[in-house]
Amino acid sequence: MANIYDVGRLAGVSRSTVSRVLNNKGEVDAKTAERVWTAVKSLNYHPNASARALVRHKTDMIGVLLGDITDPYYQKLIQGLESVTRPLNVGVVYYNIYQDFANRKTGILAVINSGKVDGLMIVGSRLDERTIVLELLDCGMPIALVERDLSGIKVSSVLSDNQLGSRLAVEYLKGLGHTRIGCITGDLHWQTAIERFAGFNDAMARHRLPLPESHIVTGNGAHESGYLGMKRFLALTPQPTAVFACNDMMALGAVQAANESGYSVPEDISVLGYDDLVFAPLFYPQLTTVRQPFFQMGAIAALALIDQIATGKQAAILKKVLPVELVERKSCRALGNV
Amino acid sequence: MANIYDVGRLAGVSRSTVSRVLNNKGEVDAKTAERVWTAVKSLNYHPNASARALVRHKTDMIGVLLGDITDPYYQKLIQGLESVTRPLNVGVVYYNIYQDFANRKTGILAVINSGKVDGLMIVGSRLDERTIVLELLDCGMPIALVERDLSGIKVSSVLSDNQLGSRLAVEYLKGLGHTRIGCITGDLHWQTAIERFAGFNDAMARHRLPLPESHIVTGNGAHESGYLGMKRFLALTPQPTAVFACNDMMALGAVQAANESGYSVPEDISVLGYDDLVFAPLFYPQLTTVRQPFFQMGAIAALALIDQIATGKQAAILKKVLPVELVERKSCRALGNV
DNA sequence: CTGTTAGCGCCTTCAT
DNA sequence: ATGAAGGCGCTAACAG
């Protein structure tokens, strides 16, 4: 593996000059530069990343903290964030929390303090993990939060408008003629879930739609809890005519429960999801759902983080709330001709 | 950020001693070691990764080349590989090829040559990319292949028995009484797809099941091609009574097409998938499918790679073919009482 | 058992 | 416009 010294020797210049042309810094004679480049090419030279990181105090890597990278929930978010990191040549390392933030804290701190990454993106986190996030923030490392807000703290965060999303859902369903609407919430330890549920309650009240307690099931975001929620609704008399599942995973569970019980969606009961995961349109019936702009969120957060890294630690403060939209597909139907 | 020098000063020892206790190398007086550890803790010291990598010529990072990390196809594979890397404290960086291996080659080479990773795991790759893989291999970097075999080349590779999988599928369907079985193949530029298709043909012939050309649709692994394939089968007279989709994604597409055309699965037509993706049981109907041992494959490949890294470049040669199994769920039914 | 010394490969003033 | 020299933080002989 050739190093910068070899290149210099082959090009007949000093290492400093090689470094200059490689990094486009300082004035270098065009002829010399060319000689250097040909040497670089012929030696198939690539600067050693560790050496460079050591002297620059910068690794061109960012870390991403998330629950589990294999969760479909993160698909578009990752695509969005990589869409900005790739062209900038910054690498990304994913750290799976597996919903065990507290126990993984030391590992994360080690990563941060060992200088493996220049900044950290934290996607989601439970409400009770506030202090952990604050500790991370304390390290002086640039940080960007996604789907999580830290009231009173100066930190970049990008969110989507969950309250709006739930309102759109309710209004869409109401527009279709539904009045008995059930809701399966997410895990209420999460900011996102709380906001969606609040938005739902709010919209139901505003539109004077009845909301008996039996029409609310506290889920946890998992497929099974959607399944169970739907079973409960199906046992009611009268049944809700529509179910708002606070994420797509639960919506799938709900659809499965309905099917198994001999009901079909949307003929017998409508199901509305939230997130618009990649597979939402691949399902039968294709899921009508509230689309969260994951791709943008990932991209914006990455941009904010990289900007902080470039300009100095935790300099740029931004709170960005993105709008959401309802994507109409096939899992809800208009009432009226029942 | 404290460095090794600070620790030494606080503990009243030289940096070498600190290094020794940190790395458990050489004999160190227990008392001294303790003083060092307390200094380490009180300073919240973590060795700088870049400096360490520079002198050790080892980053404790491995790279993973795959199509797109957000593809559900990789879920369990990643879980498996991380299950071995995490306890060993080796980091992993994912490089998405996005089916554009050739154009990303230079980027990959840069990563390799800049010493960002100690080894490379390559998951899949098209047949015509053989030379690219060979080039990568030429870099002298430890490499492990997954779902790809390089005939005549010394390289670790872990595969699953695709031929067996297809045979199991055919035999299962035959056991259920099906004789008219359609097949939607994957993209035949991929080793995996070729093997599955070969296995299917083979098993059909061995069991003397009729296989008119119309019962074979060349797909590409995507949802839509499963959809299209099913539409073609549905247009046939007589229709196949069962469809073997060579991956779950296409199986979903096939189910959707059937549903849309007013047929239901498995009552009117059976659908059998391949892969057993995480969402296979979350679907309605729950997908009967051939399970590939992704988790194990990822783990074994990671182990092989790490072993190569530890013992020396490209030392261990291994070719491991893992068995597959058929997971019976709800998308196929027995014929007979039609 | 512990300290001294010499780099790992690169970037960056400071001279020239 | 270019070279010389020092140092980023750490590990690994080599002395003692």
XYZ file of C-alpha atoms (C1' of nucleotides) in Angstrom:
708
model
C 0.000 0.000 0.000
C 1.669 3.138 -1.228
C 1.848 6.116 1.079
C 2.261 9.794 0.527
C 5.999 9.502 0.653
C 6.069 7.068 -2.249
C 3.944 9.394 -4.294
C 6.255 12.309 -3.579
C 9.285 10.348 -4.566
C 7.747 9.167 -7.801
C 6.601 12.669 -8.688
C 9.867 14.210 -7.592
C 8.325 16.481 -4.997
C 8.028 16.640 -1.230
C 5.191 15.137 0.742
C 3.843 18.559 1.527
C 3.317 19.239 -2.108
C 1.534 15.976 -2.591
C -0.693 16.821 0.307
C -1.417 20.217 -1.180
C -2.537 18.914 -4.523
C -4.542 16.147 -2.921
C -6.414 18.619 -0.791
C -6.511 21.523 -3.185
C -4.793 23.725 -0.675
C -2.305 26.452 -1.370
C -0.896 27.338 -4.747
C 0.719 24.589 -6.702
C 2.206 24.789 -10.132
C -0.034 23.142 -12.685
C 2.786 21.059 -14.072
C 3.767 19.818 -10.646
C 0.207 19.012 -9.772
C -0.131 16.950 -12.883
C 3.002 14.989 -12.087
C 1.597 14.313 -8.661
C -1.718 13.111 -10.007
C -0.117 10.708 -12.430
C 2.006 9.357 -9.605
C -1.103 8.985 -7.490
C -2.825 7.086 -10.205
C 0.018 4.840 -11.149
C 0.558 3.917 -7.525
C -3.171 3.530 -6.955
C -2.654 5.718 -3.959
C -5.408 6.484 -1.467
C -4.637 8.550 1.617
C -4.782 6.505 4.768
C -8.005 7.361 6.509
C -6.706 6.832 10.026
C -3.651 9.000 9.590
C -5.727 11.703 8.059
C -8.322 11.500 10.780
C -5.662 11.623 13.427
C -4.147 14.859 12.289
C -7.358 16.488 11.170
C -9.375 15.515 14.217
C -12.098 14.556 11.844
C -13.124 11.181 10.533
C -15.729 12.099 7.933
C -18.001 9.618 9.577
C -21.263 10.188 11.339
C -23.028 7.829 13.674
C -26.725 7.108 13.598
C -28.505 5.864 16.675
C -31.701 4.007 15.955
C -33.767 1.196 17.339
C -32.886 -1.436 14.799
C -31.614 -0.725 11.362
C -33.538 -3.647 9.975
C -36.849 -2.134 10.982
C -38.730 -1.117 7.823
C -39.637 2.025 9.656
C -36.210 3.436 8.886
C -36.024 2.552 5.233
C -36.749 5.877 3.638
C -35.129 7.796 6.432
C -31.870 6.024 5.722
C -32.245 6.544 2.026
C -32.733 10.230 2.657
C -29.780 10.579 4.916
C -27.504 8.616 2.646
C -28.633 10.730 -0.266
C -26.813 13.607 1.368
C -23.885 11.798 2.956
C -22.856 9.878 -0.126
C -22.111 12.798 -2.435
C -20.283 14.485 0.427
C -18.225 11.391 0.971
C -19.098 11.076 4.584
C -19.515 7.572 5.856
C -22.199 6.487 8.237
C -22.142 3.938 11.001
C -25.398 2.654 12.437
C -25.790 1.790 16.066
C -28.770 -0.283 16.969
C -30.180 0.538 20.341
C -32.644 -2.327 20.332
C -34.825 -0.357 22.695
C -32.174 -0.618 25.310
C -30.745 2.838 25.331
C -29.697 2.853 28.963
C -27.610 -0.269 28.759
C -25.974 0.745 25.562
C -25.058 4.152 26.803
C -21.490 3.292 27.736
C -20.897 1.744 24.345
C -22.192 4.825 22.662
C -20.114 7.091 24.829
C -17.056 5.037 23.996
C -17.713 5.472 20.326
C -18.167 9.172 20.710
C -15.150 9.713 22.894
C -12.860 7.555 20.857
C -13.415 9.886 17.961
C -14.897 7.315 15.646
C -17.509 9.729 14.426
C -17.711 13.462 13.954
C -21.350 13.732 14.875
C -24.377 11.806 15.933
C -27.894 11.540 14.648
C -30.402 10.207 17.123
C -33.594 8.839 15.667
C -36.409 8.711 18.161
C -35.970 7.853 21.789
C -38.408 7.351 24.560
C -39.498 10.183 26.756
C -37.794 8.731 29.806
C -34.515 8.678 27.956
C -34.277 12.407 28.050
C -31.362 12.428 30.466
C -29.380 10.010 28.345
C -29.800 12.205 25.321
C -28.757 15.158 27.421
C -25.629 13.327 28.507
C -24.765 12.609 24.918
C -25.328 16.223 24.140
C -22.941 17.111 26.928
C -20.046 15.428 25.193
C -19.715 18.471 23.005
C -20.386 16.356 19.962
C -22.572 17.719 17.181
C -25.966 16.098 17.395
C -29.159 16.091 15.405
C -32.399 14.675 16.707
C -35.098 13.105 14.598
C -38.645 12.619 15.779
C -37.691 13.861 19.141
C -37.762 17.254 20.673
C -35.938 18.390 23.765
C -37.873 21.246 25.252
C -35.687 24.045 26.461
C -32.522 22.557 24.978
C -30.509 23.980 22.153
C -30.265 21.199 19.646
C -31.139 20.548 16.045
C -34.245 18.489 15.661
C -36.415 17.522 12.768
C -39.915 16.263 13.265
C -43.058 15.745 11.324
C -46.402 17.148 12.248
C -48.003 14.226 14.010
C -50.979 16.177 15.245
C -51.717 17.247 11.720
C -51.416 13.677 10.541
C -54.016 12.422 12.951
C -56.299 15.282 12.077
C -56.023 14.456 8.395
C -56.860 10.873 9.209
C -59.952 11.769 11.184
C -61.160 14.252 8.642
C -60.647 11.851 5.800
C -62.612 9.189 7.594
C -65.323 11.629 8.516
C -65.493 12.763 4.910
C -66.101 9.146 3.958
C -69.087 9.097 6.268
C -67.529 7.320 9.232
C -68.522 8.399 12.715
C -67.629 5.366 14.794
C -63.859 5.442 14.564
C -61.599 3.300 16.673
C -57.992 4.128 17.394
C -55.072 1.865 18.166
C -52.337 3.985 19.646
C -48.605 3.458 19.578
C -46.443 3.051 22.647
C -47.184 6.158 24.653
C -43.654 6.340 25.999
C -42.725 7.844 22.679
C -43.197 11.419 21.712
C -44.471 10.455 18.295
C -47.156 8.178 19.670
C -48.299 10.762 22.169
C -48.617 13.431 19.558
C -50.545 11.236 17.194
C -52.932 10.203 19.898
C -53.383 13.775 21.054
C -54.068 14.818 17.496
C -56.642 12.097 17.156
C -58.476 13.047 20.335
C -58.373 16.657 19.350
C -59.756 16.119 15.901
C -62.494 13.816 17.126
C -63.570 16.411 19.651
C -63.394 19.258 17.205
C -65.590 17.398 14.772
C -67.931 16.333 17.556
C -67.446 12.682 16.780
C -68.354 10.319 19.599
C -65.399 8.648 21.251
C -66.312 6.065 23.858
C -63.441 4.575 25.784
C -63.991 1.272 24.095
C -62.906 2.871 20.843
C -59.419 3.452 22.120
C -56.908 0.662 22.432
C -53.444 1.368 23.719
C -51.070 -0.511 21.477
C -47.313 -0.588 21.305
C -46.570 -0.142 17.633
C -46.050 -3.825 16.933
C -47.991 -5.901 14.449
C -49.500 -8.023 17.162
C -50.925 -5.113 19.050
C -52.747 -4.022 15.908
C -54.067 -7.537 15.596
C -55.268 -7.581 19.178
C -56.740 -4.109 18.902
C -58.829 -5.059 15.922
C -60.085 -8.174 17.680
C -61.342 -5.967 20.494
C -63.105 -3.633 18.119
C -64.703 -6.524 16.291
C -66.169 -7.772 19.544
C -67.996 -4.509 20.104
C -71.635 -3.852 19.325
C -71.901 -1.783 17.340
C -68.472 -2.117 15.843
C -66.494 0.877 14.708
C -66.782 1.254 10.953
C -63.223 2.473 10.675
C -60.009 1.944 12.579
C -57.134 4.370 12.739
C -53.970 2.463 13.527
C -51.232 4.819 14.591
C -48.673 3.091 12.453
C -48.657 0.849 9.394
C -47.333 -2.165 11.210
C -50.362 -2.168 13.489
C -52.599 -1.470 10.527
C -51.346 -4.687 8.967
C -52.064 -6.538 12.147
C -55.531 -5.057 12.172
C -56.180 -6.134 8.610
C -55.016 -9.625 9.408
C -57.296 -9.851 12.416
C -60.256 -8.673 10.386
C -59.558 -11.165 7.634
C -59.187 -14.001 10.051
C -62.467 -13.148 11.665
C -64.203 -13.267 8.342
C -64.440 -9.560 7.719
C -62.860 -7.969 4.759
C -61.150 -4.639 4.471
C -62.430 -2.208 3.383
C -65.831 -3.707 2.587
C -66.733 -4.488 6.183
C -64.409 -2.211 8.026
C -61.953 0.466 6.976
C -58.377 0.617 8.186
C -56.163 3.662 8.059
C -52.471 3.508 8.840
C -49.688 5.926 9.545
C -46.125 6.213 8.174
C -46.530 4.979 4.632
C -43.844 2.358 4.937
C -42.416 1.027 1.736
C -44.641 -2.014 1.791
C -47.863 -0.137 2.440
C -48.771 -0.224 -1.256
C -47.560 -3.801 -1.640
C -50.187 -5.146 0.632
C -53.667 -6.289 -0.132
C -55.580 -4.164 0.274
C -53.145 -1.409 -0.432
C -52.975 0.641 2.674
C -54.431 4.115 2.913
C -52.140 5.887 5.298
C -50.629 9.131 6.492
C -47.311 9.672 4.835
C -44.494 10.880 6.937
C -41.770 12.525 4.828
C -39.073 10.155 6.051
C -36.755 10.726 3.164
C -36.728 14.464 3.660
C -36.423 14.104 7.390
C -33.344 11.962 7.040
C -31.849 14.316 4.510
C -32.524 17.453 6.492
C -31.185 15.972 9.687
C -28.039 14.818 7.924
C -27.564 18.233 6.402
C -28.019 19.932 9.752
C -25.564 17.582 11.371
C -22.920 17.971 8.708
C -23.365 21.690 8.870
C -22.770 21.673 12.596
C -19.666 19.606 12.106
C -18.340 21.973 9.505
C -19.041 25.210 11.303
C -18.176 24.143 14.808
C -19.661 22.149 17.598
C -23.372 22.369 18.155
C -23.504 25.750 16.546
C -26.558 25.639 14.350
C -29.802 25.328 16.215
C -32.824 24.411 14.240
C -36.187 22.914 14.834
C -37.923 21.821 11.738
C -41.419 20.399 11.658
C -42.389 18.930 8.327
C -45.931 18.546 7.069
C -47.491 15.190 6.372
C -50.059 14.110 3.829
C -52.715 11.488 3.537
C -52.177 8.904 0.834
C -55.421 7.468 -0.380
C -55.291 3.868 -1.461
C -57.640 0.951 -0.998
C -58.109 0.180 2.680
C -60.883 2.655 3.435
C -64.211 2.991 1.776
C -67.025 5.498 1.803
C -69.976 4.688 3.980
C -73.476 5.493 2.935
C -74.707 2.624 0.848
C -74.535 0.099 3.651
C -10.766 14.988 25.422
C -8.155 13.365 27.574
C -5.391 11.428 25.895
C -3.081 8.681 27.009
C -0.553 11.203 28.231
C -3.025 12.788 30.612
C -3.890 9.420 32.023
C -0.256 8.600 32.571
C 0.376 11.850 34.339
C -2.604 11.453 36.607
C -1.640 7.896 37.464
C 2.008 8.753 37.818
C 3.215 6.355 35.152
C 4.456 6.526 31.593
C 2.251 6.272 28.575
C 3.595 2.824 27.771
C 2.333 1.528 31.039
C -1.053 2.980 30.418
C -1.087 1.347 27.030
C -0.105 -1.954 28.608
C -2.900 -2.024 31.105
C -5.408 -0.848 28.546
C -4.488 -3.658 26.214
C -3.687 -6.313 28.769
C -0.226 -6.704 27.368
C 2.892 -7.508 29.290
C 3.175 -7.773 33.031
C 1.992 -4.831 35.047
C 1.959 -4.487 38.803
C -1.570 -4.837 40.092
C -1.321 -1.653 42.145
C -0.106 0.317 39.173
C -2.804 -1.094 36.981
C -5.419 -0.033 39.449
C -4.066 3.493 39.594
C -4.225 3.587 35.831
C -7.790 2.382 35.731
C -8.969 4.942 38.211
C -7.247 7.642 36.198
C -8.899 6.311 33.075
C -12.264 6.460 34.708
C -11.928 9.826 36.325
C -10.772 11.321 33.051
C -13.435 9.441 31.113
C -10.660 8.378 28.832
C -11.218 6.437 25.652
C -8.303 5.651 23.346
C -8.466 7.564 20.144
C -9.585 5.166 17.462
C -7.714 6.810 14.621
C -4.383 6.879 16.419
C -4.788 3.305 17.424
C -5.765 2.240 13.950
C -2.834 4.095 12.482
C -0.232 2.283 14.470
C -1.965 -1.061 14.560
C -2.853 -1.127 10.897
C -6.252 -2.316 11.970
C -9.475 -0.416 12.360
C -11.729 -3.031 13.910
C -14.232 -2.217 11.261
C -15.555 -4.402 8.506
C -17.373 -3.293 5.412
C -20.453 -4.939 4.024
C -21.339 -4.630 0.377
C -24.984 -5.164 -0.381
C -27.646 -3.995 -2.757
C -29.522 -1.709 -0.435
C -29.435 -1.956 3.281
C -33.069 -0.958 3.503
C -34.156 -4.008 1.545
C -36.058 -6.343 3.888
C -34.154 -9.135 2.252
C -31.148 -8.312 4.411
C -32.890 -7.985 7.755
C -32.003 -11.263 9.364
C -28.681 -11.439 7.625
C -27.677 -8.184 9.253
C -28.983 -9.302 12.598
C -26.895 -12.420 12.290
C -23.747 -10.645 11.344
C -24.144 -8.023 14.022
C -24.755 -10.735 16.561
C -21.134 -11.707 16.084
C -19.552 -8.321 15.468
C -21.110 -6.585 18.450
C -19.654 -8.742 21.221
C -16.293 -8.612 19.463
C -16.490 -4.856 19.324
C -15.982 -4.680 15.636
C -17.885 -1.986 13.862
C -19.573 -2.430 10.543
C -20.054 -0.039 7.695
C -22.605 -0.789 5.013
C -22.065 0.126 1.420
C -25.095 0.118 -0.774
C -24.373 -0.941 -4.302
C -27.838 -0.157 -5.568
C -27.333 -2.731 -8.282
C -24.644 -0.590 -9.768
C -21.556 -2.469 -8.826
C -19.481 -1.397 -11.784
C -19.936 2.306 -11.234
C -19.321 2.088 -7.555
C -16.183 0.108 -7.928
C -13.824 3.048 -7.587
C -15.557 4.185 -4.443
C -15.264 0.748 -2.953
C -11.629 0.488 -3.913
C -10.999 3.834 -2.286
C -12.565 2.623 0.913
C -10.511 -0.526 0.863
C -7.245 1.154 0.031
C -7.672 3.959 2.484
C -7.719 1.410 5.236
C -11.165 2.248 6.501
C -12.033 -1.391 6.980
C -10.121 -4.534 7.818
C -12.196 -6.794 5.671
C -15.114 -6.957 3.328
C -18.245 -9.015 3.188
C -19.933 -9.131 -0.191
C -23.555 -10.140 -0.175
C -24.725 -11.396 -3.529
C -23.580 -9.998 -6.823
C -24.588 -10.688 -10.342
C -22.861 -13.302 -12.392
C -21.395 -10.749 -14.766
C -19.769 -8.995 -11.869
C -17.334 -11.784 -11.383
C -14.373 -9.748 -12.533
C -15.189 -6.926 -10.164
C -15.286 -9.294 -7.255
C -12.000 -10.742 -8.419
C -10.475 -7.290 -8.515
C -11.600 -6.655 -4.976
C -10.127 -9.957 -4.004
C -6.867 -8.857 -5.596
C -6.462 -6.027 -3.143
C -5.218 -8.508 -0.617
C -8.073 -7.647 1.673
C -9.838 -10.385 3.611
C -13.144 -11.105 1.941
C -16.156 -13.268 2.606
C -18.842 -13.920 0.035
C -22.481 -14.551 0.795
C -24.863 -16.156 -1.664
C -22.192 -16.120 -4.243
C -19.662 -18.631 -5.264
C -16.548 -18.045 -7.281
C -15.679 -21.264 -8.994
C -12.002 -22.019 -8.927
C -11.182 -19.150 -6.616
C -9.931 -19.428 -3.085
C -12.352 -17.416 -1.048
C -14.685 -17.907 1.873
C -18.274 -18.182 0.813
C -21.443 -19.088 2.554
C -24.515 -20.112 0.650
C -27.778 -21.825 1.210
C -28.979 -24.798 -0.707
C -31.220 -23.227 -3.290
C -31.729 -26.382 -5.273
C -32.921 -28.132 -2.166
C -35.273 -25.257 -1.430
C -36.976 -25.514 -4.768
C -37.223 -29.251 -4.449
C -38.885 -28.914 -1.074
C -41.318 -26.461 -2.582
C -42.263 -28.752 -5.442
C -42.568 -31.780 -3.237
C -44.698 -29.932 -0.737
C -47.030 -28.748 -3.452
C -47.160 -32.177 -4.994
C -47.953 -33.645 -1.605
C -50.878 -31.276 -1.420
C -52.166 -32.707 -4.665
C -51.028 -29.990 -7.046
C -49.833 -30.972 -10.471
C -50.227 -27.781 -12.433
C -47.571 -25.627 -10.823
C -46.446 -22.296 -12.185
C -43.113 -20.719 -11.405
C -42.098 -17.096 -11.324
C -38.331 -16.953 -11.404
C -36.014 -14.322 -10.015
C -33.586 -12.319 -12.101
C -31.528 -14.957 -13.817
C -28.411 -12.820 -13.735
C -28.073 -13.896 -10.133
C -26.629 -17.140 -8.962
C -29.383 -17.577 -6.410
C -32.148 -17.191 -8.959
C -30.493 -19.588 -11.351
C -30.090 -22.250 -8.722
C -33.651 -21.950 -7.553
C -34.961 -22.204 -11.051
C -32.735 -25.158 -11.825
C -33.905 -26.849 -8.661
C -37.495 -26.283 -9.663
C -37.064 -27.715 -13.146
C -35.213 -30.618 -11.753
C -37.785 -31.487 -9.150
C -40.658 -31.124 -11.587
C -38.951 -33.491 -13.988
C -38.024 -35.970 -11.311
C -41.606 -36.129 -10.139
C -42.874 -36.280 -13.692
C -44.983 -33.205 -13.250
C -45.997 -31.497 -16.490
C -44.271 -28.205 -17.118
C -45.488 -26.372 -20.196
C -43.607 -23.222 -21.094
C -46.597 -21.148 -20.145
C -46.085 -22.192 -16.573
C -42.774 -20.421 -16.361
C -42.544 -16.671 -16.088
C -39.186 -15.005 -15.877
C -39.438 -12.400 -13.178
C -36.860 -10.127 -11.644
C -37.413 -10.500 -7.939
C -39.491 -7.369 -7.576
C -43.042 -7.215 -6.268
C -44.369 -6.074 -9.589
C -42.959 -8.985 -11.492
C -44.769 -11.333 -9.129
C -47.923 -9.382 -9.803
C -47.472 -9.593 -13.535
C -46.558 -13.248 -13.385
C -49.725 -14.126 -11.540
C -51.817 -12.170 -14.029
C -50.369 -14.285 -16.800
C -51.124 -17.519 -14.976
C -54.648 -16.407 -14.265
C -55.228 -15.844 -17.949
C -54.381 -19.462 -18.740
C -56.873 -22.246 -19.287
C -56.580 -24.298 -17.273
C -54.863 -22.192 -14.665
C -52.099 -23.548 -12.509
C -53.473 -24.502 -9.116
C -50.312 -23.392 -7.379
C -47.638 -20.815 -8.005
C -44.080 -21.012 -6.785
C -42.670 -17.507 -6.571
C -38.922 -17.621 -6.229
C -38.920 -14.986 -3.521
C -41.382 -13.600 -1.000
C -41.553 -10.186 -2.567
C -42.875 -11.694 -5.781
C -45.142 -13.964 -3.804
C -46.751 -10.879 -2.312
C -47.175 -9.424 -5.748
C -48.756 -12.656 -6.873
C -51.189 -12.649 -3.964
C -52.135 -9.086 -4.718
C -52.778 -9.870 -8.354
C -54.940 -12.833 -7.433
C -56.948 -10.807 -4.974
C -57.471 -8.005 -7.434
C -58.699 -10.440 -10.026
C -61.260 -11.791 -7.627
C -59.446 -14.964 -6.669
C -58.462 -15.672 -3.152
C -55.376 -17.319 -1.811
C -55.230 -20.171 -0.974
C -58.852 -21.111 -1.716
C -58.637 -20.550 -5.451
C -54.923 -20.729 -5.983
C -51.975 -21.538 -3.768
C -48.886 -19.367 -3.528
C -45.547 -20.475 -2.208
C -42.706 -18.046 -1.561
C -39.018 -18.219 -0.871
C -36.824 -16.500 1.740
C -39.154 -16.220 4.694
C -38.697 -12.516 5.071
C -39.654 -11.023 8.389
C -43.028 -9.924 7.135
C -43.979 -13.250 5.566
C -46.049 -14.216 8.626
C -47.459 -10.707 8.976
C -49.283 -10.897 5.728
C -52.717 -12.164 4.986
C -52.694 -14.955 4.168
C -49.563 -15.770 6.085
C -47.054 -16.893 3.547
C -45.948 -20.479 3.239
C -42.376 -20.216 2.119
C -38.920 -21.724 1.997
C -36.841 -20.399 4.814
C -33.334 -19.403 4.103
C -31.179 -19.344 7.254
C -30.225 -15.716 6.825
C -29.290 -15.160 10.414
C -26.846 -18.027 10.444
C -25.477 -17.088 7.073
C -24.690 -13.600 8.254
C -23.145 -14.881 11.439
C -21.023 -17.508 9.767
C -19.780 -15.127 7.117
C -18.877 -12.564 9.751
C -17.055 -15.161 11.768
C -15.129 -16.361 8.739
C -14.193 -12.817 7.846
C -13.063 -11.897 11.308
C -11.085 -15.067 11.489
C -9.311 -14.231 8.271
C -8.520 -10.801 9.585
C -7.097 -12.199 12.780
C -5.002 -14.939 11.264
C -3.756 -13.115 8.218
C -4.974 -12.092 4.855
C -7.271 -14.406 2.992
C -5.947 -17.386 4.840
C -9.014 -19.391 5.710
C -10.817 -20.869 2.782
C -14.242 -22.188 3.389
C -17.320 -22.960 1.413
C -20.342 -23.527 3.508
C -23.722 -24.489 2.100
C -26.519 -24.343 4.617
C -29.741 -26.315 4.418
C -33.118 -24.657 4.038
C -36.523 -25.668 5.285
C -40.099 -25.217 4.243
C -42.252 -23.196 6.601
C -45.872 -24.162 6.322
C -48.329 -21.363 6.888
C -51.555 -20.399 5.217
C -50.996 -19.566 1.588
C -51.221 -23.069 0.175
C -54.005 -25.559 0.493
C -54.514 -29.200 -0.259
C -56.279 -30.029 -3.474
C -58.677 -32.909 -3.727
C -62.029 -31.668 -2.579
C -62.346 -29.159 -5.376
C 7.879 -4.390 36.106
C 8.376 0.235 33.897
C 10.249 4.180 31.119
C 12.460 5.765 26.711
C 12.343 5.998 21.967
C 10.853 5.563 17.489
C 7.639 5.606 14.290
C 2.410 4.685 11.963
C 0.884 8.339 7.496
C -0.654 12.582 7.096
C -1.325 17.810 7.413
C 0.403 22.351 8.442
C 2.920 26.244 9.834
C 7.203 28.302 8.809
C 10.888 29.245 5.932
C 12.804 29.814 1.532
C 5.577 27.683 -5.528
C 7.886 24.290 -2.712
C 10.527 21.902 1.160
C 11.681 21.037 6.104
C 10.121 19.943 10.431
C 6.948 19.066 14.029
C 3.192 16.692 15.891
C -1.774 14.321 15.943
C -2.358 9.891 19.914
C -1.025 5.620 20.214
C 1.757 1.036 20.319
C 5.855 -1.692 20.364
C 10.416 -2.869 20.682
C 14.284 -2.037 23.536
C 16.531 -0.827 27.640
C 16.957 -0.743 32.324
